[in-house]
N, CA and C atoms as an extended XYZ file, in Angstrom:
258
Properties=species:S:1:pos:R:3:atomname:S:1:resname:S:1:resid:I:1 pbc="F F F"
N        91.618      -13.189       78.510 N   MET     1
C        90.912      -13.837       77.331 CA  MET     1
C        91.960      -13.488       76.124 C   MET     1
N        92.672      -13.828       75.375 N   PRO     2
C        93.748      -13.810       74.319 CA  PRO     2
C        92.680      -13.407       72.872 C   PRO     2
N        93.311      -12.730       71.746 N   LEU     3
C        92.901      -12.728       70.750 CA  LEU     3
C        92.481      -13.507       69.889 C   LEU     3
N        92.094      -13.932       69.436 N   PRO     4
C        92.121      -14.895       68.352 CA  PRO     4
C        93.028      -15.253       67.215 C   PRO     4
N        93.393      -13.996       66.788 N   LEU     5
C        94.794      -14.202       65.790 CA  LEU     5
C        96.025      -14.349       66.756 C   LEU     5
N        96.188      -13.963       67.753 N   LEU     6
C        97.202      -14.296       68.573 CA  LEU     6
C        97.294      -15.720       69.117 C   LEU     6
N        96.279      -16.535       69.060 N   GLY     7
C        96.090      -17.672       69.087 CA  GLY     7
C        96.964      -18.415       67.736 C   GLY     7
N        96.776      -17.976       66.763 N   LEU     8
C        98.000      -18.269       65.870 CA  LEU     8
C        99.097      -18.109       65.831 C   LEU     8
N        99.593      -17.281       66.375 N   LEU     9
C       101.282      -16.952       66.914 CA  LEU     9
C       101.766      -17.682       67.882 C   LEU     9
N       101.086      -18.990       68.783 N   GLN    10
C       101.497      -18.635       69.999 CA  GLN    10
C       101.557      -20.242       69.917 C   GLN    10
N       101.077      -20.717       68.498 N   GLY    11
C       101.631      -22.485       68.151 CA  GLY    11
C       100.746      -23.226       68.368 C   GLY    11
N        99.536      -23.165       68.782 N   HIS    12
C        98.314      -23.821       68.564 CA  HIS    12
C        97.838      -24.455       67.552 C   HIS    12
N        97.640      -25.522       67.290 N   SER    13
C        96.889      -26.250       66.103 CA  SER    13
C        95.543      -25.711       65.455 C   SER    13
N        95.825      -24.595       64.943 N   ASN    14
C        94.342      -24.001       64.230 CA  ASN    14
C        94.430      -24.219       63.185 C   ASN    14
N        94.802      -25.281       62.363 N   ASP    15
C        94.877      -25.576       60.834 CA  ASP    15
C        93.626      -25.668       60.133 C   ASP    15
N        92.186      -25.853       61.010 N   ALA    16
C        91.180      -25.251       59.917 CA  ALA    16
C        90.957      -24.140       59.753 C   ALA    16
N        91.153      -23.246       61.050 N   ALA    17
C        90.931      -21.592       60.588 CA  ALA    17
C        91.952      -20.945       59.994 C   ALA    17
N        93.455      -21.350       59.646 N   LEU    18
C        94.306      -20.972       58.722 CA  LEU    18
C        94.051      -21.740       57.457 C   LEU    18
N        93.273      -22.973       57.277 N   ALA    19
C        92.726      -23.023       55.887 CA  ALA    19
C        91.485      -22.218       55.546 C   ALA    19
N        90.608      -22.013       56.376 N   GLY    20
C        89.778      -21.274       55.636 CA  GLY    20
C        90.158      -19.616       55.721 C   GLY    20
N        91.086      -19.175       56.024 N   LEU    21
C        91.836      -17.916       55.830 CA  LEU    21
C        92.496      -17.685       54.286 C   LEU    21
N        93.494      -19.124       54.115 N   ALA    22
C        93.791      -19.547       52.853 CA  ALA    22
C        92.914      -19.093       51.920 C   ALA    22
N        91.717      -19.971       51.996 N   ALA    23
C        91.089      -20.255       51.164 CA  ALA    23
C        90.125      -18.756       50.615 C   ALA    23
N        89.687      -18.069       51.996 N   ALA    24
C        89.590      -16.722       51.639 CA  ALA    24
C        90.292      -15.825       50.868 C   ALA    24
N        91.386      -15.720       51.082 N   GLY    25
C        92.403      -14.887       50.376 CA  GLY    25
C        92.326      -15.554       49.303 C   GLY    25
N        92.724      -16.738       48.458 N   CYS    26
C        92.238      -16.925       47.211 CA  CYS    26
C        91.311      -17.096       46.383 C   CYS    26
N        89.998      -16.860       47.012 N   MET    27
C        89.013      -16.246       46.565 CA  MET    27
C        89.087      -15.300       46.361 C   MET    27
N        89.268      -14.034       47.018 N   VAL    28
C        89.757      -12.607       46.697 CA  VAL    28
C        90.299      -12.298       45.060 C   VAL    28
N        91.538      -13.372       45.555 N   TRP    29
C        92.466      -12.728       44.120 CA  TRP    29
C        92.083      -13.182       43.013 C   TRP    29
N        90.971      -14.979       43.053 N   ALA    30
C        90.335      -15.209       41.997 CA  ALA    30
C        89.494      -14.320       41.376 C   ALA    30
N        89.201      -13.425       42.080 N   VAL    31
C        87.597      -12.258       41.798 CA  VAL    31
C        88.255      -11.543       41.062 C   VAL    31
N        89.185      -11.048       41.559 N   ALA    32
C        90.461      -10.159       41.377 CA  ALA    32
C        91.063      -10.279       39.947 C   ALA    32
N        91.386      -11.126       39.832 N   ALA    33
C        92.045      -11.818       38.599 CA  ALA    33
C        90.907      -11.888       37.727 C   ALA    33
N        89.782      -12.363       37.906 N   LEU    34
C        88.702      -12.475       36.658 CA  LEU    34
C        88.511      -11.283       36.698 C   LEU    34
N        88.123      -10.243       37.436 N   ALA    35
C        87.573       -8.608       36.861 CA  ALA    35
C        88.669       -7.837       35.944 C   ALA    35
N        89.745       -8.389       36.071 N   MET    36
C        91.133       -8.099       35.337 CA  MET    36
C        90.775       -8.479       34.056 C   MET    36
N        90.403       -9.324       33.802 N   VAL    37
C        90.545      -10.008       32.318 CA  VAL    37
C        88.785       -9.502       31.976 C   VAL    37
N        87.955       -9.464       32.401 N   VAL    38
C        86.642       -9.542       32.329 CA  VAL    38
C        86.536       -7.569       31.435 C   VAL    38
N        86.589       -7.204       32.508 N   PHE    39
C        86.441       -5.572       32.593 CA  PHE    39
C        87.099       -4.858       30.936 C   PHE    39
N        88.252       -5.472       30.787 N   PRO    40
C        88.764       -4.942       29.419 CA  PRO    40
C        87.838       -5.348       28.146 C   PRO    40
N        87.367       -6.938       28.591 N   ILE    41
C        86.699       -7.350       26.981 CA  ILE    41
C        85.407       -6.644       26.898 C   ILE    41
N        85.003       -6.243       28.040 N   PHE    42
C        83.450       -5.817       28.144 CA  PHE    42
C        83.985       -4.176       27.526 C   PHE    42
N        85.163       -3.431       27.802 N   CYS    43
C        85.188       -2.485       27.694 CA  CYS    43
C        85.506       -2.227       25.785 C   CYS    43
N        86.181       -2.919       25.653 N   PHE    44
C        86.579       -3.417       23.865 CA  PHE    44
C        85.657       -3.676       23.154 C   PHE    44
N        84.473       -4.325       23.393 N   TRP    45
C        83.066       -4.660       23.264 CA  TRP    45
C        82.637       -3.703       22.708 C   TRP    45
N        82.193       -2.421       23.700 N   ARG    46
C        81.290       -1.643       23.271 CA  ARG    46
C        81.918       -0.403       22.679 C   ARG    46
N        83.534       -0.802       22.471 N   ILE    47
C        84.074        0.358       21.293 CA  ILE    47
C        84.196       -0.141       20.226 C   ILE    47
N        84.207       -1.693       20.087 N   PHE    48
C        84.136       -2.186       18.875 CA  PHE    48
C        82.873       -2.424       18.178 C   PHE    48
N        81.486       -2.580       18.876 N   GLN    49
C        80.039       -1.863       18.629 CA  GLN    49
C        79.759       -0.512       18.043 C   GLN    49
N        80.482        0.551       18.589 N   LYS    50
C        80.198        1.716       18.311 CA  LYS    50
C        81.260        1.812       17.089 C   LYS    50
N        82.229        1.596       16.906 N   ALA    51
C        82.915        1.674       15.500 CA  ALA    51
C        82.204        0.996       14.562 C   ALA    51
N        81.454        0.110       14.785 N   GLY    52
C        80.590       -0.507       13.504 CA  GLY    52
C        81.114       -2.104       13.506 C   GLY    52
N        81.808       -2.199       14.242 N   TYR    53
C        82.485       -3.450       13.833 CA  TYR    53
C        81.509       -4.594       14.637 C   TYR    53
N        81.861       -6.248       14.848 N   ASN    54
C        80.919       -6.802       15.474 CA  ASN    54
C        81.487       -6.860       16.775 C   ASN    54
N        81.193       -6.856       18.029 N   GLY    55
C        81.820       -7.024       19.451 CA  GLY    55
C        82.324       -8.203       19.525 C   GLY    55
N        82.318       -8.891       19.131 N   ALA    56
C        83.050      -10.347       19.396 CA  ALA    56
C        84.237      -10.170       18.965 C   ALA    56
N        84.708       -9.488       18.513 N   MET    57
C        86.201       -8.867       17.939 CA  MET    57
C        87.235       -8.812       19.347 C   MET    57
N        86.042       -8.442       20.300 N   ALA    58
C        86.988       -7.878       21.623 CA  ALA    58
C        87.646       -9.151       21.828 C   ALA    58
N        87.257      -10.736       21.972 N   LEU    59
C        87.396      -11.684       22.200 CA  LEU    59
C        89.064      -11.879       21.915 C   LEU    59
N        89.245      -11.103       21.072 N   LEU    60
C        90.641      -11.054       20.462 CA  LEU    60
C        91.790      -11.245       21.730 C   LEU    60
N        91.217      -10.144       22.614 N   CYS    61
C        91.936       -9.771       23.657 CA  CYS    61
C        92.716      -11.433       24.625 C   CYS    61
N        91.996      -12.279       24.594 N   LEU    62
C        92.382      -13.615       24.926 CA  LEU    62
C        93.382      -13.965       24.711 C   LEU    62
N        94.083      -13.821       23.419 N   ILE    63
C        95.285      -14.553       22.830 CA  ILE    63
C        96.270      -13.913       23.609 C   ILE    63
N        97.051      -15.134       24.187 N   PRO    64
C        98.509      -14.471       25.121 CA  PRO    64
C        99.099      -13.905       24.170 C   PRO    64
N        99.678      -12.676       24.862 N   GLY    65
C       100.806      -12.011       24.087 CA  GLY    65
C       100.052      -10.869       23.674 C   GLY    65
N        99.966      -11.322       22.734 N   ILE    66
C        99.661      -10.315       21.246 CA  ILE    66
C        98.065       -9.809       20.944 C   ILE    66
N        97.239      -10.350       21.625 N   GLY    67
C        95.862      -10.347       21.679 CA  GLY    67
C        95.636       -8.411       21.766 C   GLY    67
N        95.696       -8.307       22.789 N   MET    68
C        95.769       -6.612       23.030 CA  MET    68
C        96.318       -5.801       21.836 C   MET    68
N        97.653       -6.459       21.224 N   ILE    69
C        98.030       -5.620       20.429 CA  ILE    69
C        97.446       -5.522       19.100 C   ILE    69
N        96.862       -6.662       18.593 N   ILE    70
C        96.115       -6.616       17.681 CA  ILE    70
C        94.894       -6.124       17.479 C   ILE    70
N        94.249       -6.050       19.096 N   VAL    71
C        93.109       -5.526       18.992 CA  VAL    71
C        93.207       -3.606       19.006 C   VAL    71
N        93.936       -3.317       19.157 N   LEU    72
C        94.694       -1.979       19.465 CA  LEU    72
C        94.901       -1.160       17.951 C   LEU    72
N        95.589       -2.560       17.369 N   CYS    73
C        95.638       -2.068       15.922 CA  CYS    73
C        94.656       -1.935       14.965 C   CYS    73
N        93.766       -2.976       14.980 N   ILE    74
C        92.542       -2.758       14.665 CA  ILE    74
C        91.707       -1.593       14.733 C   ILE    74
N        91.647       -1.020       16.218 N   LEU    75
C        90.643       -0.084       16.369 CA  LEU    75
C        91.826        1.752       15.830 C   LEU    75
N        93.217        1.351       16.137 N   ALA    76
C        93.874        2.064       15.655 CA  ALA    76
C        93.950        2.987       14.086 C   ALA    76
N        94.091        1.496       13.261 N   PHE    77
C        94.782        1.629       12.089 CA  PHE    77
C        93.713        1.360       10.864 C   PHE    77
N        92.623        0.473       11.266 N   GLY    78
C        91.320        0.229       10.603 CA  GLY    78
C        90.412        1.766       10.588 C   GLY    78
N        89.859        1.566        9.009 N   THR    79
C        88.651        2.540        8.996 CA  THR    79
C        87.492        2.042        9.676 C   THR    79
N        86.665        2.954       10.415 N   TRP    80
C        85.654        2.290       11.094 CA  TRP    80
C        84.337        2.605       10.273 C   TRP    80
N        83.602        1.002       10.051 N   PRO    81
C        82.463        1.350        9.095 CA  PRO    81
C        81.337        2.177        9.817 C   PRO    81
N        81.094        2.249       11.153 N   ALA    82
C        80.427        3.366       11.706 CA  ALA    82
C        80.703        5.228       10.910 C   ALA    82
N        81.922        5.284       10.866 N   GLY    83
C        81.935        6.331       10.521 CA  GLY    83
C        82.173        6.500        8.767 C   GLY    83
N        81.853        5.447        7.999 N   GLN    84
C        81.429        5.932        6.629 CA  GLN    84
C        79.926        5.651        6.149 C   GLN    84
N        79.083        5.904        7.048 N   ARG    85
C        77.494        5.414        6.350 CA  ARG    85
C        77.419        6.992        6.388 C   ARG    85
N        77.497        7.501        6.509 N   SER    86
C        77.066        9.100        6.031 CA  SER    86
C        77.207        9.385        4.841 C   SER    86
């Protein structure tokens, strides 16, 4: 009894199995890409809140190209309202 993966290499028509494998691979990549977008926004949201800013400023990261630079400049060079309360 041959292994199921070897059937793909023998030229048999297993289009449904190959399409399912491709769909599963695409789903894995989609979840990974979503995590790579959502996780930094979550982290910057928390940093903005602890600095005394509105956490929604973390959504500036979604601006293509310069969003992350804007966020880092605000945090690095801005005066943090949370530090001025004392």
